[in-house]
Short mmCIF file of C-alpha atoms in Angstrom, two decimals:
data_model
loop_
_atom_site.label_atom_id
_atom_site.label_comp_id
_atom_site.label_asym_id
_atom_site.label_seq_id
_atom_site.Cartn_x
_atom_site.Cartn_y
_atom_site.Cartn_z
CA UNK A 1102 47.52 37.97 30.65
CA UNK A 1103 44.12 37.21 31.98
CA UNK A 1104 41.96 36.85 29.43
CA UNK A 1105 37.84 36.53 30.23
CA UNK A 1106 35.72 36.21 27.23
CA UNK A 1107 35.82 35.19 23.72
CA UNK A 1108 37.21 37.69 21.17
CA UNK A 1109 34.90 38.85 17.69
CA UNK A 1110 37.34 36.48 15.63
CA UNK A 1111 36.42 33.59 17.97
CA UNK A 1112 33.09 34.03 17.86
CA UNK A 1113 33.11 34.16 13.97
CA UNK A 1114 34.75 31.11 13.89
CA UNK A 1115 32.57 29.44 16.34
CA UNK A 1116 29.05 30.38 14.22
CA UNK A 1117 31.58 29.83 10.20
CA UNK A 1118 31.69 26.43 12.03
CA UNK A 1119 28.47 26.06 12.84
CA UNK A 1120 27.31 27.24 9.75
CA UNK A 1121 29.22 24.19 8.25
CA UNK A 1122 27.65 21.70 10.03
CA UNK A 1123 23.76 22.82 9.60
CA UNK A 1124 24.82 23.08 6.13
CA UNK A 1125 26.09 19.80 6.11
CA UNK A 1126 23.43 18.14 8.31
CA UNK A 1127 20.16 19.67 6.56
CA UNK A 1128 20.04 18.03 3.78
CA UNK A 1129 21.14 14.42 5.33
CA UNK A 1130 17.59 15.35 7.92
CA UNK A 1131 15.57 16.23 5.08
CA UNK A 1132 16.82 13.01 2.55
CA UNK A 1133 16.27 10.77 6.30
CA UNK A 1134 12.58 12.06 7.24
CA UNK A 1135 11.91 11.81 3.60
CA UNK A 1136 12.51 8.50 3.53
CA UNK A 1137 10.93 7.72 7.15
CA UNK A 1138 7.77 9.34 5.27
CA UNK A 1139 8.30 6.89 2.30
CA UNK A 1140 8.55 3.93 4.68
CA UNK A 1141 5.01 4.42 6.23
CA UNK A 1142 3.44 4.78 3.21
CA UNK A 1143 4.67 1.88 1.72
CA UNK A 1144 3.89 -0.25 5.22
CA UNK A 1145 0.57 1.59 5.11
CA UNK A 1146 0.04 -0.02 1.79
CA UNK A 1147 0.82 -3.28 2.76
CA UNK A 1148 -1.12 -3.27 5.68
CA UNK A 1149 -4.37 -1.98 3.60
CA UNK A 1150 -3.59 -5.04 0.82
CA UNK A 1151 -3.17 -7.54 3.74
CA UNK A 1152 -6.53 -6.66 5.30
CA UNK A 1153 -8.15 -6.48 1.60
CA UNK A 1154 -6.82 -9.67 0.83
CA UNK A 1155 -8.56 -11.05 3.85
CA UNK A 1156 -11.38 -10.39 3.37
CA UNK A 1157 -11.45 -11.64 -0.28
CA UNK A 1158 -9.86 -14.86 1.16
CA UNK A 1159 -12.80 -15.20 4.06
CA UNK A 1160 -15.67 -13.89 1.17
CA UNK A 1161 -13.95 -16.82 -1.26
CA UNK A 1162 -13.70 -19.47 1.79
CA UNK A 1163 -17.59 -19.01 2.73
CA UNK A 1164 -19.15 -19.46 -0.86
CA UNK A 1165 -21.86 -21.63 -0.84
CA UNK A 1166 -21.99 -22.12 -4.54
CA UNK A 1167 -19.71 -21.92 -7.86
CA UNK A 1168 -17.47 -18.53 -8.27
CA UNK A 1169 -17.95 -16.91 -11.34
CA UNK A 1170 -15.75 -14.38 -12.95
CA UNK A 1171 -16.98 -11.89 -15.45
CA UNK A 1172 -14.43 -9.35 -17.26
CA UNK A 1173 -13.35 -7.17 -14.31
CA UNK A 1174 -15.82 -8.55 -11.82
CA UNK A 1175 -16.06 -11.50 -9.32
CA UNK A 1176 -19.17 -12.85 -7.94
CA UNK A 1177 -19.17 -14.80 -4.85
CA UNK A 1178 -22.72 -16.92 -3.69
CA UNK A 1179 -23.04 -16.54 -0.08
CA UNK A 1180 -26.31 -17.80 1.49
CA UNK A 1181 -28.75 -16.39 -0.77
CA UNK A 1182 -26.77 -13.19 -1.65
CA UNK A 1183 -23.67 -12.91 -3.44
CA UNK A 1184 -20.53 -11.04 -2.82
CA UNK A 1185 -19.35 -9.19 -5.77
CA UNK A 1186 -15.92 -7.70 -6.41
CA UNK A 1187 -15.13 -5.13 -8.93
CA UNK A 1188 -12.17 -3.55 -10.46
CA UNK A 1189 -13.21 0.47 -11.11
CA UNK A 1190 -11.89 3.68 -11.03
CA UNK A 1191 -8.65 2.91 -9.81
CA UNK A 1192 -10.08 0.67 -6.68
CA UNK A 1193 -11.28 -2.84 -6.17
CA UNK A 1194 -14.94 -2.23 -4.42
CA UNK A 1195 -17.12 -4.98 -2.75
CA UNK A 1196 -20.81 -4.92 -3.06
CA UNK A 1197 -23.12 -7.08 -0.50
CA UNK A 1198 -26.20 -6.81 0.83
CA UNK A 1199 -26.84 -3.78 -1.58
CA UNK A 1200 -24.19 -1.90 0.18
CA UNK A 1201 -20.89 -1.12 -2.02
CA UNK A 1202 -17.62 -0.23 -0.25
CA UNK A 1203 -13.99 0.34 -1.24
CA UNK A 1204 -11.92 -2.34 -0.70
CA UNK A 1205 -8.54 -1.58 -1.95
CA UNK A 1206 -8.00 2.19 -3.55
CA UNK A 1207 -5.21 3.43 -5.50
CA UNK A 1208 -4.83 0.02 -7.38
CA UNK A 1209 -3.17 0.05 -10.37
CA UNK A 1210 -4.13 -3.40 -12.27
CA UNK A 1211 -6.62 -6.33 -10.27
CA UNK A 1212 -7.36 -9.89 -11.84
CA UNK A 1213 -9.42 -12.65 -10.40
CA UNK A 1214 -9.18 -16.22 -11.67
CA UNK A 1215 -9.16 -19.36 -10.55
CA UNK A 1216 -6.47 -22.35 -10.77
CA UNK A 1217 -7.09 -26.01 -11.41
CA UNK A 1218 -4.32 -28.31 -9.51
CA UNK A 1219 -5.45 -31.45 -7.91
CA UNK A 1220 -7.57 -28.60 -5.98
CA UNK A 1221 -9.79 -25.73 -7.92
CA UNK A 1222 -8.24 -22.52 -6.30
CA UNK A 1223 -9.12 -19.07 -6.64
CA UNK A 1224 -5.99 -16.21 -7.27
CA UNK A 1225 -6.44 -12.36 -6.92
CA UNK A 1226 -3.54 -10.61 -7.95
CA UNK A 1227 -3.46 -6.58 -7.66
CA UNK A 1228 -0.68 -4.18 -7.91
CA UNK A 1229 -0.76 -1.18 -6.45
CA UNK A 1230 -0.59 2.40 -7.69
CA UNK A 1231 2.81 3.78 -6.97
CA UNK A 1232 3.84 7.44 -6.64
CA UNK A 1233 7.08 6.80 -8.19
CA UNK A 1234 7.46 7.06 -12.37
CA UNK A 1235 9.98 3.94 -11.96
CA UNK A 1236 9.60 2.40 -8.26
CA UNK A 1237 12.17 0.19 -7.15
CA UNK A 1238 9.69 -2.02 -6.50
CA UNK A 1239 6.44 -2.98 -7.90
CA UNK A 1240 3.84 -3.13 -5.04
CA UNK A 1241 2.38 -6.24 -6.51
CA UNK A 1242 0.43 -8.67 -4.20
CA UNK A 1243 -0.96 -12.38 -4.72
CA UNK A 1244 -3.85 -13.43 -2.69
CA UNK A 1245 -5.20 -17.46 -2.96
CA UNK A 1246 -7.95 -19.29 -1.17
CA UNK A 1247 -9.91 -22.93 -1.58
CA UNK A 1248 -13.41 -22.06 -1.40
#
């Protein structure tokens, strides 16, 4: 018997199984770009902290008088401006030369104080607003520099 194609049965067991394995697959795609998404925005996060951070650390290194802290702000001398940092709306914003930019958005808590060792030391701490109810991981970063 010579037989030349594939029969109706054979066919519906070649798409049944088929059918399993999209079925199967799908949802392990979906859970893997889900968390490929989830990766970048946490390293996009880190990467926007790092640069904040800085440029805090450079302001804080090039003070040409004392740092002062006042409740949720930070002023920095510079020449005869001042660098101020301030913790509002959910973002740390830096003021200078009368122009005010974001520094760091979607920031959950920021403090600014300094340290007394052997060497005075300024610390910025901010954590950062997370889309998660109960993250994992608390996207909390520590920033110090010796003016």
């Amino acid at each position: 018997m010579n037989r030349r194609g594939f029969g109706l049965i054979e066919m519906l067991v070649y798409l049944l199984g088929l059918t399993v394995v999209l079925t199967i697959a799908y949802p392990a795609f979906e859970k893997a770009m889900r968390g490929s998404r989830d990766l970048q925005r946490n390293a996009d996060d880190i990467l926007r902290a790092v640069r904040a951070g800085e440029i805090w650390r450079k302001d804080v290194r090039s003070a040409t008088g004392p740092i002062r802290v006042e409740h949720d702000a930070m002023f920095i001398p510079v020449g005869n401006d001042q660098v101020v940092y301030l913790f509002a709306d959910s973002a740390v914003w830096r003021e200078w030369n009368d122009a005010r930019s974001m520094a760091l958005r979607d920031v959950k808590s920021s403090s600014m104080r300094s340290g007394f060792a052997t060497v005075t030391f300024w610390r910025w701490e901010v954590e950062l607003a997370s889309l998660r109810k109960d993250p994992a991981v608390r996207p909390l970063f520590t920033f110090e520099a010796v003016p």
